[in-house]
Amino acid sequence: MMNQVEGQQKNLVHAIESLPGSGPLTALDQDLLLLKATSAATLSCLGECLSLLQQSVHQVGQPSHKPGASENILGWHGPKSHSTEQLKNGTFGSLPSASANITWAILPNSAEDDQTLQPEPEPNSGPDLVLSEDEKSDTEDKEETELGVMEDQRSVILHLISQLKLGMDLTKVVLPTFILEKRSLLEMYADFMAHPDLLLAITAGATPEERVICFVEYYLTAFHEGRKGALAKKPYNPIIGETFHCSWEVPKDSVKPKRTAPHSPHSHNHDHPSESYKLRFVAEQVSHHPPISCFYCECKEKRLCVNTHVWTKSKFMGMSVGVSMIGEGVLRLLEHGEEYVFTLPSAYARSILTIPWVELGGKVSISCAKTGYSATVIFHTKPFYGGKVHRVTAEVKHNPTNTIVCKAHGEWNGTLEFTYNNGETKVIDTTTLPVCPKKIRPLEKQGPMESRNLWREVTQYLRLGDIDAATEQKRRLEEKQRVEERKRENLRTPWQPKYFIQEGDGWVYFNPLWKAH
């Protein structure tokens, strides 16, 4: 049956592509493009279902052997793979199922043609001195104004999707410029820090239990502000050597312990006499293959810092795109000698043919080895039929005694309810939390490799709605990137990041707070 269906789908594609290039009905008719895309996605789903059913049969009959999705099952050899050249030429076959390197709308892919570079600094030029007194409150647009995919843009997306195959290496596919979000991924990571008062309040917790709960509360409220509106669009791919700097001024009276009034006995009473805490942030793209982003954030007065490295693996899923975020972060509370290791959820862009939207999914962990506390957070994806969107549940546990000290449920971009082991409850509405604007230096004081300066012309043209000019500017940057990369390969000169040093499988800021004290 699968062989028959695959043959019919190929015949359908051939019939559509054989239509004349002009006239009342062409191969680029939107309904026909949608038919190609959905039939291809349906064929892939049927193949996955058949594989799962066969695995169940084999597990009953032969528990020692579990066939993979790519094995020959019931005489069907799986969809055939196709080359990049065939894709470029517009030929389209069936859909193998495996991982693909595309990110449609949430995070950048690792595409060569989407990696860009302006004249790069010397590899060993060292960190730049960034003067925080030059920073001013951010005045950039807070929302993406587009309401959905315009009709002329929709035909471009349909044509692209109709040629994509699940599992194909899509690094050569150039995504249309109009889906870009007018900010770099490095800046998006900074926007996740939009509630710095909640982050700094973690240090005010009187006990290890309070501090881990405060961290979970902060973690759950961090994601909604990282998205600019509900529309799923794709930030610029950070290029190797790109950096982003900003800071926040956090009023001291907004940083309070969440549940108990007494201050920690170890807390400092000789705080700086100013009315605000200073939280500094730096991010850098440290690798091209794989595309690794690092960011570091610190508050010297509260003796708190966060060091994170993350790279993305993406998968085209028919009518949506899934992005796994690989890596981890560490929150250090130097005052208490505690380290909280955390991971990040996957993200999905749904309904990419109509009005794209974002949801998070997967299980993440937070753990502190010193205190024995850990948390499990589950971001629930919406079921195919019914169910709510953006659901999240969390559980905080004291592992030595196996005691659950806090549970939470709600929506990560809506209302969250926390229940503590003493019976108390608390509700946090993420939509009403005050947002602390980040401070950033004006463009004229930024270096050539800083995100907003690097992308300023692309951003300007996107704001004006001049997609052609934005695409051309992006193409120029991409070509510069290829030239510089070939030069490094010929000289066999490895890239040296400015602000981060590789340690084992991770990356660490060159002058972290825990080494400076």
Coordinates of C-alpha atoms in Angstrom, one line a residue:
M1 CA 0.0 0.0 0.0
M2 CA 2.8 2.4 0.9
N3 CA 4.6 1.7 -2.4
Q4 CA 1.3 2.4 -4.2
V5 CA 0.7 5.7 -2.3
E6 CA 4.3 6.8 -3.0
G7 CA 3.9 6.2 -6.7
Q8 CA 0.6 8.1 -6.8
Q9 CA 2.1 11.0 -4.9
K10 CA 5.0 11.1 -7.5
N11 CA 2.5 11.1 -10.3
L12 CA 0.6 13.9 -8.7
V13 CA 3.8 16.0 -8.4
H14 CA 4.8 15.2 -11.9
A15 CA 1.4 16.2 -13.2
I16 CA 1.5 19.5 -11.3
E17 CA 5.0 20.4 -12.5
S18 CA 4.1 19.6 -16.1
L19 CA 1.6 22.4 -16.2
P20 CA 2.4 25.3 -18.5
G21 CA 4.3 28.3 -17.0
S22 CA 1.6 30.7 -17.9
G23 CA -2.2 30.7 -18.4
P24 CA -5.2 30.2 -16.1
L25 CA -3.6 27.2 -14.3
T26 CA 0.1 27.0 -13.7
A27 CA 2.5 24.9 -11.6
L28 CA 2.7 27.8 -9.1
D29 CA -1.0 27.9 -8.4
Q30 CA -1.3 28.3 -4.6
D31 CA -3.9 25.5 -4.2
L32 CA -1.7 23.1 -6.2
L33 CA 1.4 24.1 -4.2
L34 CA -0.5 23.4 -1.0
L35 CA -1.7 20.1 -2.4
K36 CA 1.9 19.1 -3.2
A37 CA 3.1 20.1 0.3
T38 CA 0.3 18.4 2.2
S39 CA 0.4 15.2 0.2
A40 CA 4.2 14.9 0.8
A41 CA 3.7 15.5 4.5
T42 CA 0.9 13.0 4.6
L43 CA 3.0 10.3 2.9
S44 CA 5.8 10.9 5.5
C45 CA 3.4 10.6 8.4
L46 CA 2.0 7.4 7.0
G47 CA 5.5 6.0 6.8
E48 CA 6.2 6.9 10.4
C49 CA 3.0 5.3 11.5
L50 CA 3.9 2.1 9.7
S51 CA 7.3 2.0 11.3
L52 CA 5.8 2.5 14.8
L53 CA 3.3 -0.3 14.2
Q54 CA 6.0 -2.6 12.9
Q55 CA 8.1 -1.9 16.0
S56 CA 5.3 -2.9 18.2
V57 CA 4.9 -6.2 16.3
H58 CA 8.6 -6.9 16.5
Q59 CA 8.8 -6.1 20.2
V60 CA 6.2 -8.7 20.9
G61 CA 7.7 -11.3 18.7
Q62 CA 11.4 -10.5 19.0
P63 CA 12.1 -8.4 22.1
S64 CA 15.8 -8.4 21.4
H65 CA 15.4 -6.5 18.1
K66 CA 13.7 -3.2 17.5
P67 CA 13.7 -2.2 13.8
G68 CA 14.4 1.5 13.1
A69 CA 12.2 3.7 10.9
S70 CA 14.7 3.3 8.1
E71 CA 14.5 -0.5 7.9
N72 CA 12.7 -2.3 5.2
I73 CA 9.2 -3.0 6.6
L74 CA 6.5 -5.1 4.9
G75 CA 8.4 -4.8 1.7
W76 CA 8.3 -1.0 1.7
H77 CA 11.9 0.4 1.5
G78 CA 11.0 3.8 2.8
P79 CA 10.9 7.0 0.7
K80 CA 13.9 7.5 -1.5
S81 CA 16.4 10.3 -0.8
H82 CA 17.2 13.1 -3.2
S83 CA 20.2 15.3 -3.8
T84 CA 20.5 19.0 -3.1
E85 CA 21.0 19.4 -6.9
Q86 CA 17.5 17.9 -7.5
L87 CA 16.0 20.3 -5.0
K88 CA 17.7 23.3 -6.6
N89 CA 16.3 22.1 -10.0
G90 CA 12.8 22.0 -8.6
T91 CA 12.4 18.2 -8.7
F92 CA 10.6 16.8 -5.8
G93 CA 10.3 13.2 -4.5
S94 CA 9.2 11.5 -1.3
L95 CA 10.1 12.3 2.2
P96 CA 12.7 10.4 4.2
S97 CA 12.3 10.9 7.9
A98 CA 15.4 12.0 9.9
S99 CA 16.8 15.2 11.3
A100 CA 17.2 18.3 9.1
N101 CA 19.1 21.5 9.6
I102 CA 16.4 24.1 9.1
T103 CA 14.9 26.6 11.5
W104 CA 11.9 28.3 10.0
A105 CA 10.9 30.9 12.4
I106 CA 12.2 30.7 15.9
L107 CA 16.0 30.1 15.8
P108 CA 18.6 30.4 13.1
N109 CA 19.6 27.4 11.0
S110 CA 23.2 26.5 10.4
A111 CA 22.9 27.4 6.7
E112 CA 26.1 28.7 5.1
D113 CA 24.0 31.1 3.0
D114 CA 22.5 32.5 6.2
Q115 CA 25.8 33.0 8.0
T116 CA 27.0 36.5 7.5
L117 CA 30.1 38.5 8.2
Q118 CA 31.4 42.1 7.9
P119 CA 35.1 42.8 8.1
E120 CA 36.1 40.7 11.0
P121 CA 38.5 41.7 13.8
E122 CA 41.8 40.1 14.3
P123 CA 41.3 36.7 15.9
N124 CA 43.4 37.5 19.0
S125 CA 42.4 41.1 19.4
G126 CA 41.0 40.4 22.8
P127 CA 37.9 41.6 24.6
D128 CA 36.6 45.1 23.9
L129 CA 36.1 47.5 26.7
V130 CA 32.4 48.3 26.7
L131 CA 31.5 51.4 28.7
S132 CA 28.2 51.0 30.5
E133 CA 27.9 54.8 30.9
D134 CA 27.4 55.0 27.1
E135 CA 24.4 52.7 27.3
K136 CA 20.9 54.2 26.9
S137 CA 17.4 52.8 27.3
D138 CA 16.4 50.7 24.4
T139 CA 13.9 52.3 22.0
E140 CA 13.6 49.5 19.5
D141 CA 10.2 48.2 18.4
K142 CA 8.8 45.8 21.0
E143 CA 6.4 43.9 18.7
E144 CA 6.5 42.5 15.3
T145 CA 3.7 44.2 13.6
E146 CA 2.9 41.7 10.8
L147 CA -0.4 39.9 11.4
G148 CA 0.4 36.9 9.3
V149 CA 1.7 35.7 5.9
M150 CA 0.7 38.1 3.1
E151 CA -0.7 36.4 0.0
D152 CA 2.3 37.2 -2.3
Q153 CA 4.6 35.9 0.5
R154 CA 2.4 32.8 1.0
S155 CA 3.0 31.6 -2.5
V156 CA 6.8 31.9 -2.0
I157 CA 6.5 29.8 1.2
L158 CA 4.2 27.3 -0.5
H159 CA 6.6 26.9 -3.4
L160 CA 9.5 26.4 -0.9
I161 CA 7.6 23.9 1.3
S162 CA 6.4 21.9 -1.7
Q163 CA 10.1 21.1 -2.5
L164 CA 11.3 20.3 1.0
K165 CA 11.6 16.8 2.3
L166 CA 11.7 15.7 5.9
G167 CA 15.2 14.7 6.8
M168 CA 16.9 16.3 3.9
D169 CA 20.0 18.5 4.6
L170 CA 18.5 21.9 4.0
T171 CA 21.6 24.0 4.6
K172 CA 21.6 25.1 0.9
V173 CA 18.0 26.3 1.0
V174 CA 17.7 30.1 1.2
L175 CA 14.8 31.1 3.4
P176 CA 12.8 34.1 2.2
T177 CA 14.0 37.4 3.8
F178 CA 10.5 38.5 4.8
I179 CA 10.3 35.9 7.6
L180 CA 13.2 37.6 9.4
E181 CA 12.4 39.2 12.8
K182 CA 14.6 42.3 12.7
R183 CA 16.9 41.2 15.6
S184 CA 19.7 38.7 16.1
L185 CA 19.4 35.5 18.1
L186 CA 22.0 37.0 20.5
E187 CA 19.7 39.8 21.3
M188 CA 16.8 37.4 21.7
Y189 CA 18.7 35.7 24.5
A190 CA 19.1 39.0 26.2
D191 CA 15.3 39.6 25.9
F192 CA 14.8 36.4 28.0
M193 CA 16.3 38.5 30.9
A194 CA 13.5 41.0 30.8
H195 CA 12.6 40.4 34.5
P196 CA 15.9 41.0 36.1
D197 CA 14.3 41.8 39.5
L198 CA 13.0 38.2 39.7
L199 CA 16.5 36.9 38.9
L200 CA 18.3 39.0 41.5
A201 CA 15.6 38.2 44.1
I202 CA 16.9 34.5 44.1
T203 CA 19.8 35.6 46.2
A204 CA 17.4 37.0 48.8
G205 CA 15.9 33.6 49.6
A206 CA 16.5 32.8 53.2
T207 CA 16.9 29.0 52.7
P208 CA 18.1 26.7 49.9
E209 CA 14.5 25.6 49.4
E210 CA 13.4 29.2 48.9
R211 CA 16.2 29.9 46.5
V212 CA 15.5 27.0 44.2
I213 CA 11.8 27.8 44.1
C214 CA 12.6 31.5 43.3
F215 CA 14.8 30.2 40.4
V216 CA 12.0 28.0 39.1
E217 CA 9.6 31.0 39.3
Y218 CA 12.1 33.2 37.4
Y219 CA 12.7 30.4 34.8
L220 CA 9.0 29.9 34.1
T221 CA 8.4 33.7 33.6
A222 CA 11.5 34.2 31.4
F223 CA 10.3 32.8 28.0
H224 CA 7.2 34.9 27.2
E225 CA 9.2 38.2 26.9
G226 CA 11.8 36.5 24.7
R227 CA 9.2 36.3 21.9
K228 CA 8.2 39.6 20.2
G229 CA 4.5 39.1 19.9
A230 CA 2.7 35.8 19.0
L231 CA 3.9 35.7 15.4
A232 CA 6.7 33.1 14.7
K233 CA 9.5 34.8 12.9
K234 CA 13.2 34.0 12.6
P235 CA 15.9 36.1 14.2
Y236 CA 19.0 36.8 12.2
N237 CA 21.6 34.0 12.3
P238 CA 24.5 35.3 14.5
I239 CA 27.7 35.1 12.6
I240 CA 30.9 33.8 14.0
G241 CA 32.5 36.7 16.0
E242 CA 29.2 38.6 16.4
T243 CA 28.6 40.0 19.9
F244 CA 25.8 41.7 21.7
H245 CA 26.2 43.9 24.9
C246 CA 23.5 45.4 27.1
S247 CA 22.7 46.0 30.8
W248 CA 19.8 46.6 33.1
E249 CA 19.4 49.1 36.0
V250 CA 17.3 47.2 38.5
P251 CA 15.7 49.4 41.3
K252 CA 16.8 48.0 44.7
D253 CA 13.3 48.3 46.2
S254 CA 12.0 45.9 43.5
V255 CA 14.4 43.1 44.5
K256 CA 12.7 41.3 47.4
P257 CA 12.5 37.8 48.8
K258 CA 9.4 36.1 47.5
R259 CA 8.0 34.4 50.5
T260 CA 9.7 35.4 53.8
A261 CA 10.7 38.8 55.0
P262 CA 14.0 38.1 56.9
H263 CA 17.2 38.7 55.0
S264 CA 19.8 35.9 54.6
P265 CA 22.3 36.2 57.4
H266 CA 25.0 36.2 54.8
S267 CA 23.6 39.1 52.9
H268 CA 25.7 42.2 52.4
N269 CA 24.8 45.4 54.3
H270 CA 27.4 47.5 52.5
D271 CA 25.7 47.7 49.2
H272 CA 26.6 50.5 46.9
P273 CA 24.7 53.6 47.9
S274 CA 23.1 53.9 44.4
E275 CA 19.3 53.2 44.1
S276 CA 19.8 50.4 41.5
Y277 CA 21.7 47.2 40.9
K278 CA 23.6 46.9 37.6
L279 CA 23.1 43.7 35.6
R280 CA 25.5 43.3 32.7
F281 CA 25.0 41.0 29.7
V282 CA 27.4 39.9 26.9
A283 CA 26.7 37.3 24.1
E284 CA 29.0 36.0 21.4
Q285 CA 28.7 33.5 18.5
V286 CA 31.8 31.3 19.2
S287 CA 31.4 28.6 16.5
H288 CA 30.0 28.2 13.0
H289 CA 29.9 24.4 12.7
P290 CA 28.0 23.7 14.9
P291 CA 26.4 27.1 15.4
I292 CA 27.2 27.8 19.1
S293 CA 26.0 30.9 21.0
C294 CA 27.3 31.8 24.4
F295 CA 26.0 34.4 26.9
Y296 CA 27.1 35.6 30.3
C297 CA 25.2 37.8 32.7
E298 CA 26.4 39.1 36.1
C299 CA 25.5 41.4 39.0
K300 CA 28.6 42.1 41.1
E301 CA 26.7 43.6 44.0
K302 CA 24.4 40.6 44.4
R303 CA 27.4 38.2 43.6
L304 CA 25.2 36.4 41.0
C305 CA 26.1 35.3 37.4
V306 CA 24.7 33.1 34.7
N307 CA 26.9 31.4 32.0
T308 CA 25.2 29.6 29.1
H309 CA 26.2 27.9 25.9
V310 CA 23.6 26.6 23.4
W311 CA 23.4 25.4 19.9
T312 CA 20.4 24.4 17.8
K313 CA 19.4 21.3 15.9
S314 CA 16.3 21.8 13.7
K315 CA 13.9 19.5 11.9
F316 CA 11.4 20.2 9.2
M317 CA 8.1 18.6 10.2
G318 CA 5.8 19.1 7.2
M319 CA 3.6 22.0 8.3
S320 CA 5.8 23.0 11.3
V321 CA 9.4 23.2 12.3
G322 CA 11.0 21.9 15.5
V323 CA 14.1 23.3 17.1
S324 CA 16.1 21.5 19.8
M325 CA 18.3 23.7 22.0
I326 CA 21.4 21.7 23.0
G327 CA 23.6 22.8 25.8
E328 CA 23.2 24.1 29.4
G329 CA 23.4 27.1 31.6
V330 CA 24.7 27.5 35.1
L331 CA 23.4 30.1 37.6
R332 CA 25.9 30.7 40.4
L333 CA 25.0 32.3 43.7
L334 CA 28.5 33.1 45.1
E335 CA 27.1 34.4 48.4
H336 CA 25.7 30.9 49.1
G337 CA 28.2 28.8 47.2
E338 CA 25.4 27.3 45.1
E339 CA 25.4 26.3 41.4
Y340 CA 22.1 25.6 39.5
V341 CA 22.6 23.7 36.3
F342 CA 19.7 24.1 33.9
T343 CA 18.7 23.0 30.3
L344 CA 16.4 24.6 27.8
P345 CA 13.2 23.5 26.1
S346 CA 12.6 22.8 22.4
A347 CA 10.6 25.3 20.3
Y348 CA 8.2 24.8 17.5
A349 CA 6.8 27.0 14.8
R350 CA 3.3 25.8 13.9
S351 CA 1.0 26.7 11.0
I352 CA 3.8 28.1 8.9
L353 CA 1.4 28.3 5.9
T354 CA -1.1 30.7 7.5
I355 CA -0.4 32.7 10.7
P356 CA 2.7 31.1 12.2
W357 CA 2.8 30.8 16.0
V358 CA 5.3 29.5 18.5
E359 CA 5.0 26.8 21.2
L360 CA 7.6 25.3 23.6
G361 CA 7.9 21.6 24.3
G362 CA 9.9 19.0 26.2
K363 CA 11.3 18.3 29.6
V364 CA 14.0 20.5 31.2
S365 CA 15.9 20.0 34.4
I366 CA 17.2 22.4 37.1
S367 CA 19.6 20.9 39.8
C368 CA 21.8 22.1 42.6
A369 CA 24.3 19.4 43.7
K370 CA 25.3 21.2 46.9
T371 CA 21.8 21.5 48.4
G372 CA 20.2 18.3 46.9
Y373 CA 17.3 20.3 45.4
S374 CA 16.2 19.7 41.8
A375 CA 13.3 20.7 39.6
T376 CA 11.6 19.1 36.5
V377 CA 9.8 21.4 34.2
I378 CA 7.6 20.0 31.3
F379 CA 6.5 22.3 28.5
H380 CA 3.4 20.5 27.0
T381 CA 2.8 20.8 23.2
K382 CA -0.9 21.0 22.1
P383 CA -2.5 17.7 21.3
F384 CA -3.7 17.3 17.7
Y385 CA -7.3 17.3 18.8
G386 CA -8.5 19.6 21.7
G387 CA -6.3 20.5 24.6
K388 CA -4.8 23.8 25.7
V389 CA -1.8 25.6 24.2
H390 CA 1.4 26.8 26.0
R391 CA 0.8 24.5 29.1
V392 CA 3.7 24.0 31.5
T393 CA 4.0 22.0 34.7
A394 CA 6.8 21.9 37.2
E395 CA 7.8 20.0 40.4
V396 CA 10.6 21.0 42.8
K397 CA 12.0 18.1 44.9
H398 CA 14.5 17.7 47.8
N399 CA 16.2 14.6 46.7
P400 CA 17.8 13.4 50.0
T401 CA 14.4 13.2 51.6
N402 CA 12.5 12.6 48.3
T403 CA 10.1 15.4 49.3
I404 CA 8.2 17.5 46.8
V405 CA 8.4 21.1 48.1
C406 CA 6.6 23.0 45.3
K407 CA 4.4 22.3 42.3
A408 CA 3.4 24.7 39.5
H409 CA 1.1 24.6 36.5
G410 CA -0.3 27.1 34.0
E411 CA 0.8 28.7 30.7
W412 CA 4.4 30.0 30.2
N413 CA 3.0 33.1 28.5
G414 CA -0.1 33.5 30.7
T415 CA -1.0 32.7 34.3
L416 CA 1.1 30.4 36.5
E417 CA 0.0 28.9 39.8
F418 CA 2.5 27.7 42.4
T419 CA 1.5 25.4 45.3
Y420 CA 4.0 25.0 48.2
N421 CA 4.3 22.1 50.6
N422 CA 2.9 24.2 53.5
G423 CA -0.4 24.6 51.6
E424 CA 0.3 28.2 50.5
T425 CA -0.4 29.1 46.8
K426 CA 0.7 32.0 44.6
V427 CA -0.4 33.1 41.2
I428 CA 1.9 34.9 38.7
D429 CA 0.5 36.6 35.6
T430 CA 3.3 36.9 33.2
T431 CA 1.4 39.4 31.0
T432 CA 1.3 41.9 33.8
L433 CA 4.9 41.5 35.1
P434 CA 6.8 44.8 34.8
V435 CA 9.4 44.7 32.0
C436 CA 12.7 46.3 32.7
P437 CA 14.0 47.8 29.4
K438 CA 17.6 46.9 28.5
K439 CA 20.2 49.6 28.0
I440 CA 22.3 49.5 24.9
R441 CA 24.9 51.8 23.4
P442 CA 23.8 53.9 20.3
L443 CA 24.9 52.5 16.9
E444 CA 27.6 55.1 16.5
K445 CA 29.4 53.8 19.6
Q446 CA 29.1 50.1 18.7
G447 CA 31.8 48.1 17.0
P448 CA 31.4 46.6 13.5
M449 CA 30.7 43.1 14.9
E450 CA 28.0 44.1 17.4
S451 CA 24.6 42.7 16.4
R452 CA 22.6 45.9 15.8
N453 CA 25.5 47.6 13.9
L454 CA 26.2 44.5 11.9
W455 CA 22.6 44.0 10.8
R456 CA 21.6 47.7 10.7
E457 CA 21.0 48.0 6.9
V458 CA 19.0 44.7 6.7
T459 CA 16.9 45.9 9.7
Q460 CA 16.4 49.3 8.1
Y461 CA 15.2 47.9 4.8
L462 CA 12.9 45.4 6.6
R463 CA 11.3 48.3 8.5
L464 CA 10.7 50.1 5.2
G465 CA 9.2 47.0 3.7
D466 CA 11.8 46.9 1.0
I467 CA 12.4 43.1 0.9
D468 CA 14.5 43.2 -2.2
A469 CA 17.0 45.6 -0.8
A470 CA 17.1 43.7 2.5
T471 CA 17.8 40.5 0.6
E472 CA 20.5 42.1 -1.4
Q473 CA 22.2 43.5 1.7
K474 CA 22.0 40.1 3.4
R475 CA 23.5 38.4 0.3
R476 CA 26.5 40.8 0.4
L477 CA 27.2 39.9 4.0
E478 CA 26.8 36.2 3.2
E479 CA 29.4 36.5 0.4
K480 CA 31.8 38.3 2.7
Q481 CA 31.4 35.5 5.2
R482 CA 32.3 32.8 2.7
V483 CA 35.4 34.7 1.6
E484 CA 36.6 35.1 5.2
E485 CA 35.9 31.5 6.0
R486 CA 37.8 30.2 3.0
K487 CA 40.7 32.5 4.0
R488 CA 40.8 30.9 7.5
E489 CA 40.6 27.4 6.1
N490 CA 43.5 28.1 3.6
L491 CA 45.7 29.5 6.4
R492 CA 44.5 26.8 8.8
T493 CA 43.8 29.5 11.4
P494 CA 41.2 28.4 14.0
W495 CA 38.7 31.1 15.1
Q496 CA 39.5 32.7 18.5
P497 CA 36.4 34.0 20.3
K498 CA 36.8 37.3 22.2
Y499 CA 34.8 36.7 25.4
F500 CA 34.5 32.9 25.9
I501 CA 36.9 30.0 26.4
Q502 CA 36.2 26.4 25.6
E503 CA 36.4 24.1 28.6
G504 CA 35.6 20.5 27.9
D505 CA 32.2 20.3 26.1
G506 CA 31.2 23.8 27.3
W507 CA 32.2 27.4 27.0
V508 CA 33.0 29.8 29.9
Y509 CA 33.2 33.6 30.0
F510 CA 36.9 34.7 30.1
N511 CA 36.6 36.8 33.3
P512 CA 33.7 35.3 35.3
L513 CA 32.6 36.6 38.7
W514 CA 33.6 33.4 40.5
K515 CA 37.2 33.8 39.3
A516 CA 37.4 37.5 40.0
H517 CA 36.4 37.0 43.7

